[in-house]
Amino acid sequence: MKTTFLDFEQPIAELEAKIEELRYVQDDSAVDISEEIDRLKKKVQGLTKDIYAKLTPWQISQVARHPQRPYTLDYIEAMFTDFHELHGDRSYADDPSVVGGLARFNGQACMVLGHQKGRDVKERTLRNFGMPRPEGYRKALRLMHTAEKFKLPLLTFVDTPGAYPGIGAEERGQSEAIGHNLFAMAGLTVPIITTVIGEGGSGGALAIAMGDTVLMLQYSTYSVISPEGCASILWKSAEKAPEAAEILGITAPRLKTLGLIDKIVSEPQGGAHRDPAAAAQTLKKALAEALRHLADVPTEKLLKTRYERLMQYGKFEEQAA
Amino acid sequence: MSWLDKLLPPKIQRDGARSVKSMPEGLWVKCPSCETALFSTDLSNNAQVCPKCNHHLRINARERLDLLLDAEGRFEIGADVRPVDSLKFKDSKKYPDRLKEAAASTGETDALVVMQGAMNTLPVVAAAFEFDFMGGSMGSVVGERFARGVTTAIEQKLPFISITASGGARMQEGLLSLLQMAKTTAALQRLAERRLPYISVLTDPTMGGVSASFAFMGDVVIAEPGALIGFAGPRVIEQTVREKLPEGFQRAEFLMEKGAIDMIVDRRELKAKITRLLALMQALPADAFQAA
């Protein structure tokens, strides 16, 4: 598949195009230009490295939403075996923007769960751009309880612009569905490992993200509101999104510094979509390590640690009245 | 100073003095619903409910707690917890400046007031949102005060009551404000494990991160008449679906019809209603409480 380049990647795109051109010429040419191609390839690598070394938060959020970025099902395919997708919330519908099911991770039985975006126009519509409706969250809740029942660790993958703001979603209790998941995860008696793989959009993300360990891919984002949403509220203009992205603190390094996530999982040069297999392999190692740390923790201690972790979220000062 | 004021502990006296939001006497207020000009003292004496059309006007946190809690034996929880600007957040204004302005206009230090007290002699912990403080938005201080309130309820085996009026999470605190949804709800999960009652009262408006965390987790979920309650704001929904929203969409009566809440209760009957529910949920005899 041809790589889609983002605005700020245009210099890379131009070089790549040139390489393509040379390759084409080389096929029916007597002159050996492979040296020239190698030189350009090195240049591309250097350029990519330079550009990606100083991405702004806004540019990172573009990478997080890249149309070719690996999605939950891609990671499931690459990291898990024996995956059996489970469907439906048992009371209204199956929401394809949330996927989950039983699977094996390095042979170990577990439950996986994640937001799912679509690759082409048709699938994007089907998956509602990764924006769940209440039935998606209720399916997630059902799978959480199944995991608990059979003492299976729960691995969740976050990639959503947010919960869907629609009429039907409100009628069927979007708020209750999200709140209920937070409530359930607070007391779930199995380890929860959350990875933000793309966009971590607000409450719609948090509803499956209350992990005992929270990982973030290097170029993913996690935020209380989208930069565009924040900009249109505070500056009354969505064009201020780059400023909003800067100030909201949505990138993995920033959130790690703030102590709100546990680990940053590095991505291949130029982002996970440039080498999905390598991205999955790195993530798989990080997940294995996280699982190992949580595997033998007694339930009581697991819940106590989770509770303490949740209770320490917050920055404030105490003033004597 | 009246004899009652003299009897009250100093903290509550100060609290009374701080509610600058309550209208000075002799002011006329127009009901936002029926547009009748109302004498503000009449409105205050009627729990900020329009005597003509029963429209429930917004009410500040301390006035709310005055309506619900008995005058005796209350004390505030987490009042010393104060906001900080951890992100150095600045849009058109700096976050600390917004905090200062909100404090000046409301007399509060953040958007939640939590008190331990009694309702018709039944001990409870109650948390009320101050909507006029940055839209009742939930940041670290709201989350911490809420969690401390729930923790007090757990330690003293008391029911917990929340009265929400909030636009959602506080953007100026970034992801930290989102995580308050997890924190508050996790605290209530512990309360539920101990089989202590939680009553959630949704008032106008209850939206976003507050709506989508603890607000619907009540054993009983009550709404005030006409209150706007939902996840996404009406404007956002309209822009997304590009159609006109149905009449009464996201109003308390709409939620009642959809099965999202247990009941709609008039503000003037709220205290009596909650007291009775609490007595039942704690399996107390019908004469376990005394109405004032």
PDB file of C-alpha atoms in Angstrom, chain B residues 70-249:
ATOM      1  CA  ASP B  70     -30.406  20.510  59.096  1.00  0.00           C
ATOM      2  CA  ALA B  71     -28.938  23.725  60.450  1.00  0.00           C
ATOM      3  CA  GLU B  72     -27.295  22.010  63.399  1.00  0.00           C
ATOM      4  CA  GLY B  73     -24.180  19.910  63.479  1.00  0.00           C
ATOM      5  CA  ARG B  74     -22.756  20.352  60.006  1.00  0.00           C
ATOM      6  CA  PHE B  75     -19.163  20.750  59.093  1.00  0.00           C
ATOM      7  CA  GLU B  76     -17.427  21.149  55.816  1.00  0.00           C
ATOM      8  CA  ILE B  77     -15.101  18.517  54.321  1.00  0.00           C
ATOM      9  CA  GLY B  78     -12.080  19.379  52.190  1.00  0.00           C
ATOM     10  CA  ALA B  79     -12.527  23.153  52.351  1.00  0.00           C
ATOM     11  CA  ASP B  80      -8.749  23.511  52.677  1.00  0.00           C
ATOM     12  CA  VAL B  81      -8.139  21.775  49.350  1.00  0.00           C
ATOM     13  CA  ARG B  82      -7.319  24.510  46.836  1.00  0.00           C
ATOM     14  CA  PRO B  83      -6.693  24.508  43.070  1.00  0.00           C
ATOM     15  CA  VAL B  84      -3.243  24.796  41.474  1.00  0.00           C
ATOM     16  CA  ASP B  85      -2.297  25.458  37.870  1.00  0.00           C
ATOM     17  CA  SER B  86      -0.298  22.326  37.103  1.00  0.00           C
ATOM     18  CA  LEU B  87      -0.227  22.810  33.315  1.00  0.00           C
ATOM     19  CA  LYS B  88       0.436  26.588  33.342  1.00  0.00           C
ATOM     20  CA  PHE B  89      -2.703  26.774  31.271  1.00  0.00           C
ATOM     21  CA  LYS B  90      -3.398  29.933  29.354  1.00  0.00           C
ATOM     22  CA  ASP B  91      -5.906  30.645  26.608  1.00  0.00           C
ATOM     23  CA  SER B  92      -7.286  34.153  26.350  1.00  0.00           C
ATOM     24  CA  LYS B  93      -6.877  34.234  30.134  1.00  0.00           C
ATOM     25  CA  LYS B  94      -4.565  32.459  32.540  1.00  0.00           C
ATOM     26  CA  TYR B  95      -6.145  29.665  34.550  1.00  0.00           C
ATOM     27  CA  PRO B  96      -5.165  31.268  37.902  1.00  0.00           C
ATOM     28  CA  ASP B  97      -6.927  34.453  36.763  1.00  0.00           C
ATOM     29  CA  ARG B  98     -10.052  32.507  35.886  1.00  0.00           C
ATOM     30  CA  LEU B  99      -9.899  30.894  39.322  1.00  0.00           C
ATOM     31  CA  LYS B 100      -9.582  34.288  40.989  1.00  0.00           C
ATOM     32  CA  GLU B 101     -12.516  35.703  39.071  1.00  0.00           C
ATOM     33  CA  ALA B 102     -14.655  32.685  39.871  1.00  0.00           C
ATOM     34  CA  ALA B 103     -13.716  32.943  43.518  1.00  0.00           C
ATOM     35  CA  ALA B 104     -14.577  36.630  43.596  1.00  0.00           C
ATOM     36  CA  SER B 105     -17.970  36.164  41.984  1.00  0.00           C
ATOM     37  CA  THR B 106     -19.035  33.091  43.972  1.00  0.00           C
ATOM     38  CA  GLY B 107     -17.225  33.375  47.272  1.00  0.00           C
ATOM     39  CA  GLU B 108     -16.132  29.757  46.808  1.00  0.00           C
ATOM     40  CA  THR B 109     -12.632  28.355  46.316  1.00  0.00           C
ATOM     41  CA  ASP B 110     -13.709  25.713  43.797  1.00  0.00           C
ATOM     42  CA  ALA B 111     -16.809  24.179  42.243  1.00  0.00           C
ATOM     43  CA  LEU B 112     -17.791  21.677  44.953  1.00  0.00           C
ATOM     44  CA  VAL B 113     -18.900  22.101  48.559  1.00  0.00           C
ATOM     45  CA  VAL B 114     -18.997  18.958  50.703  1.00  0.00           C
ATOM     46  CA  MET B 115     -20.567  18.774  54.151  1.00  0.00           C
ATOM     47  CA  GLN B 116     -21.231  16.200  56.762  1.00  0.00           C
ATOM     48  CA  GLY B 117     -24.515  16.852  58.482  1.00  0.00           C
ATOM     49  CA  ALA B 118     -28.003  15.519  58.942  1.00  0.00           C
ATOM     50  CA  MET B 119     -31.231  15.461  56.990  1.00  0.00           C
ATOM     51  CA  ASN B 120     -34.184  15.562  59.346  1.00  0.00           C
ATOM     52  CA  THR B 121     -31.805  14.150  61.963  1.00  0.00           C
ATOM     53  CA  LEU B 122     -30.519  11.317  59.721  1.00  0.00           C
ATOM     54  CA  PRO B 123     -26.742  11.685  59.391  1.00  0.00           C
ATOM     55  CA  VAL B 124     -25.361  11.986  55.839  1.00  0.00           C
ATOM     56  CA  VAL B 125     -22.506  13.362  53.771  1.00  0.00           C
ATOM     57  CA  ALA B 126     -23.637  15.653  50.939  1.00  0.00           C
ATOM     58  CA  ALA B 127     -21.707  17.186  48.050  1.00  0.00           C
ATOM     59  CA  ALA B 128     -23.154  20.078  46.039  1.00  0.00           C
ATOM     60  CA  PHE B 129     -21.728  21.601  42.855  1.00  0.00           C
ATOM     61  CA  GLU B 130     -21.351  25.349  42.449  1.00  0.00           C
ATOM     62  CA  PHE B 131     -22.263  25.947  38.811  1.00  0.00           C
ATOM     63  CA  ASP B 132     -21.213  29.585  38.915  1.00  0.00           C
ATOM     64  CA  PHE B 133     -17.647  28.528  39.636  1.00  0.00           C
ATOM     65  CA  MET B 134     -16.285  27.903  36.115  1.00  0.00           C
ATOM     66  CA  GLY B 135     -19.435  26.108  35.026  1.00  0.00           C
ATOM     67  CA  GLY B 136     -19.235  23.671  37.908  1.00  0.00           C
ATOM     68  CA  SER B 137     -16.355  22.018  36.084  1.00  0.00           C
ATOM     69  CA  MET B 138     -14.590  19.081  37.705  1.00  0.00           C
ATOM     70  CA  GLY B 139     -10.872  19.389  38.264  1.00  0.00           C
ATOM     71  CA  SER B 140      -8.527  18.042  40.917  1.00  0.00           C
ATOM     72  CA  VAL B 141     -10.116  19.942  43.806  1.00  0.00           C
ATOM     73  CA  VAL B 142     -13.650  18.829  42.965  1.00  0.00           C
ATOM     74  CA  GLY B 143     -12.414  15.245  42.641  1.00  0.00           C
ATOM     75  CA  GLU B 144     -10.469  15.363  45.901  1.00  0.00           C
ATOM     76  CA  ARG B 145     -13.284  16.957  47.915  1.00  0.00           C
ATOM     77  CA  PHE B 146     -15.736  14.454  46.468  1.00  0.00           C
ATOM     78  CA  ALA B 147     -13.459  11.514  47.291  1.00  0.00           C
ATOM     79  CA  ARG B 148     -12.879  12.794  50.823  1.00  0.00           C
ATOM     80  CA  GLY B 149     -16.617  13.144  51.287  1.00  0.00           C
ATOM     81  CA  VAL B 150     -17.188   9.563  50.174  1.00  0.00           C
ATOM     82  CA  THR B 151     -14.307   8.358  52.350  1.00  0.00           C
ATOM     83  CA  THR B 152     -15.870  10.085  55.366  1.00  0.00           C
ATOM     84  CA  ALA B 153     -19.182   8.404  54.539  1.00  0.00           C
ATOM     85  CA  ILE B 154     -17.435   5.022  54.368  1.00  0.00           C
ATOM     86  CA  GLU B 155     -15.542   5.544  57.632  1.00  0.00           C
ATOM     87  CA  GLN B 156     -18.629   6.684  59.514  1.00  0.00           C
ATOM     88  CA  LYS B 157     -21.010   4.308  57.713  1.00  0.00           C
ATOM     89  CA  LEU B 158     -23.136   7.122  56.338  1.00  0.00           C
ATOM     90  CA  PRO B 159     -25.121   7.544  53.140  1.00  0.00           C
ATOM     91  CA  PHE B 160     -23.687   9.837  50.474  1.00  0.00           C
ATOM     92  CA  ILE B 161     -25.647  12.340  48.428  1.00  0.00           C
ATOM     93  CA  SER B 162     -24.396  14.282  45.431  1.00  0.00           C
ATOM     94  CA  ILE B 163     -26.183  17.208  43.827  1.00  0.00           C
ATOM     95  CA  THR B 164     -24.689  17.899  40.419  1.00  0.00           C
ATOM     96  CA  ALA B 165     -24.698  21.100  38.345  1.00  0.00           C
ATOM     97  CA  SER B 166     -21.766  20.946  35.971  1.00  0.00           C
ATOM     98  CA  GLY B 167     -20.698  21.333  32.380  1.00  0.00           C
ATOM     99  CA  GLY B 168     -18.210  18.466  32.780  1.00  0.00           C
ATOM    100  CA  ALA B 169     -14.468  18.107  33.190  1.00  0.00           C
ATOM    101  CA  ARG B 170     -12.290  21.205  33.605  1.00  0.00           C
ATOM    102  CA  MET B 171     -10.237  21.617  30.421  1.00  0.00           C
ATOM    103  CA  GLN B 172      -7.702  23.829  32.163  1.00  0.00           C
ATOM    104  CA  GLU B 173      -6.406  20.813  34.085  1.00  0.00           C
ATOM    105  CA  GLY B 174      -6.021  18.591  31.027  1.00  0.00           C
ATOM    106  CA  LEU B 175      -6.007  14.829  31.445  1.00  0.00           C
ATOM    107  CA  LEU B 176      -5.910  15.218  35.211  1.00  0.00           C
ATOM    108  CA  SER B 177      -9.497  16.442  35.102  1.00  0.00           C
ATOM    109  CA  LEU B 178     -10.550  13.447  32.987  1.00  0.00           C
ATOM    110  CA  LEU B 179      -9.042  11.158  35.593  1.00  0.00           C
ATOM    111  CA  GLN B 180     -11.249  12.716  38.266  1.00  0.00           C
ATOM    112  CA  MET B 181     -14.065  10.777  36.622  1.00  0.00           C
ATOM    113  CA  ALA B 182     -12.215   7.586  37.506  1.00  0.00           C
ATOM    114  CA  LYS B 183     -11.336   8.796  40.994  1.00  0.00           C
ATOM    115  CA  THR B 184     -14.834   9.877  42.053  1.00  0.00           C
ATOM    116  CA  THR B 185     -16.465   6.772  40.637  1.00  0.00           C
ATOM    117  CA  ALA B 186     -13.908   4.456  42.243  1.00  0.00           C
ATOM    118  CA  ALA B 187     -14.632   6.049  45.622  1.00  0.00           C
ATOM    119  CA  LEU B 188     -18.335   5.353  45.147  1.00  0.00           C
ATOM    120  CA  GLN B 189     -17.583   1.776  44.142  1.00  0.00           C
ATOM    121  CA  ARG B 190     -16.098   1.303  47.633  1.00  0.00           C
ATOM    122  CA  LEU B 191     -19.168   2.906  49.194  1.00  0.00           C
ATOM    123  CA  ALA B 192     -21.374   0.489  47.252  1.00  0.00           C
ATOM    124  CA  GLU B 193     -19.274  -2.496  48.363  1.00  0.00           C
ATOM    125  CA  ARG B 194     -20.067  -1.539  51.939  1.00  0.00           C
ATOM    126  CA  ARG B 195     -23.761  -1.351  51.074  1.00  0.00           C
ATOM    127  CA  LEU B 196     -24.064   2.294  51.992  1.00  0.00           C
ATOM    128  CA  PRO B 197     -26.709   4.244  50.090  1.00  0.00           C
ATOM    129  CA  TYR B 198     -25.777   6.727  47.382  1.00  0.00           C
ATOM    130  CA  ILE B 199     -28.405   9.132  46.108  1.00  0.00           C
ATOM    131  CA  SER B 200     -27.615  11.211  43.060  1.00  0.00           C
ATOM    132  CA  VAL B 201     -29.578  14.390  42.399  1.00  0.00           C
ATOM    133  CA  LEU B 202     -29.177  15.729  38.867  1.00  0.00           C
ATOM    134  CA  THR B 203     -29.889  19.423  38.504  1.00  0.00           C
ATOM    135  CA  ASP B 204     -29.620  21.883  35.663  1.00  0.00           C
ATOM    136  CA  PRO B 205     -27.221  21.242  33.972  1.00  0.00           C
ATOM    137  CA  THR B 206     -25.480  17.886  34.458  1.00  0.00           C
ATOM    138  CA  MET B 207     -23.300  17.199  31.427  1.00  0.00           C
ATOM    139  CA  GLY B 208     -20.081  15.685  30.114  1.00  0.00           C
ATOM    140  CA  GLY B 209     -17.577  14.129  32.471  1.00  0.00           C
ATOM    141  CA  VAL B 210     -19.740  14.589  35.548  1.00  0.00           C
ATOM    142  CA  SER B 211     -22.748  13.043  33.872  1.00  0.00           C
ATOM    143  CA  ALA B 212     -20.604  10.220  32.447  1.00  0.00           C
ATOM    144  CA  SER B 213     -18.989   9.203  35.720  1.00  0.00           C
ATOM    145  CA  PHE B 214     -20.702   9.089  39.102  1.00  0.00           C
ATOM    146  CA  ALA B 215     -23.964  10.915  38.343  1.00  0.00           C
ATOM    147  CA  PHE B 216     -25.870   7.847  37.145  1.00  0.00           C
ATOM    148  CA  MET B 217     -24.339   5.446  39.666  1.00  0.00           C
ATOM    149  CA  GLY B 218     -26.807   6.329  42.408  1.00  0.00           C
ATOM    150  CA  ASP B 219     -28.937   3.635  44.028  1.00  0.00           C
ATOM    151  CA  VAL B 220     -31.614   6.194  43.382  1.00  0.00           C
ATOM    152  CA  VAL B 221     -31.171   8.812  40.670  1.00  0.00           C
ATOM    153  CA  ILE B 222     -33.360  11.874  41.080  1.00  0.00           C
ATOM    154  CA  ALA B 223     -33.660  14.815  38.697  1.00  0.00           C
ATOM    155  CA  GLU B 224     -35.106  18.267  39.184  1.00  0.00           C
ATOM    156  CA  PRO B 225     -37.905  19.294  36.806  1.00  0.00           C
ATOM    157  CA  GLY B 226     -36.707  20.630  33.478  1.00  0.00           C
ATOM    158  CA  ALA B 227     -33.001  20.011  34.186  1.00  0.00           C
ATOM    159  CA  LEU B 228     -30.730  19.552  31.162  1.00  0.00           C
ATOM    160  CA  ILE B 229     -28.929  16.239  31.590  1.00  0.00           C
ATOM    161  CA  GLY B 230     -26.743  14.443  29.068  1.00  0.00           C
ATOM    162  CA  PHE B 231     -23.337  13.381  27.858  1.00  0.00           C
ATOM    163  CA  ALA B 232     -22.778  15.678  24.877  1.00  0.00           C
ATOM    164  CA  GLY B 233     -24.090  19.220  24.754  1.00  0.00           C
ATOM    165  CA  PRO B 234     -27.074  19.921  22.475  1.00  0.00           C
ATOM    166  CA  ARG B 235     -24.986  22.121  20.166  1.00  0.00           C
ATOM    167  CA  VAL B 236     -22.327  19.462  19.659  1.00  0.00           C
ATOM    168  CA  ILE B 237     -24.999  16.887  18.865  1.00  0.00           C
ATOM    169  CA  GLU B 238     -26.731  19.215  16.429  1.00  0.00           C
ATOM    170  CA  GLN B 239     -23.451  19.844  14.631  1.00  0.00           C
ATOM    171  CA  THR B 240     -22.695  16.117  14.497  1.00  0.00           C
ATOM    172  CA  VAL B 241     -26.024  14.754  13.320  1.00  0.00           C
ATOM    173  CA  ARG B 242     -27.039  17.886  11.407  1.00  0.00           C
ATOM    174  CA  GLU B 243     -30.661  17.705  12.375  1.00  0.00           C
ATOM    175  CA  LYS B 244     -32.915  19.568  14.744  1.00  0.00           C
ATOM    176  CA  LEU B 245     -33.124  17.991  18.172  1.00  0.00           C
ATOM    177  CA  PRO B 246     -36.547  16.800  19.313  1.00  0.00           C
ATOM    178  CA  GLU B 247     -38.538  18.990  21.701  1.00  0.00           C
ATOM    179  CA  GLY B 248     -37.525  18.477  25.309  1.00  0.00           C
ATOM    180  CA  PHE B 249     -34.416  16.502  24.312  1.00  0.00           C
TER     181      PHE B 249
END
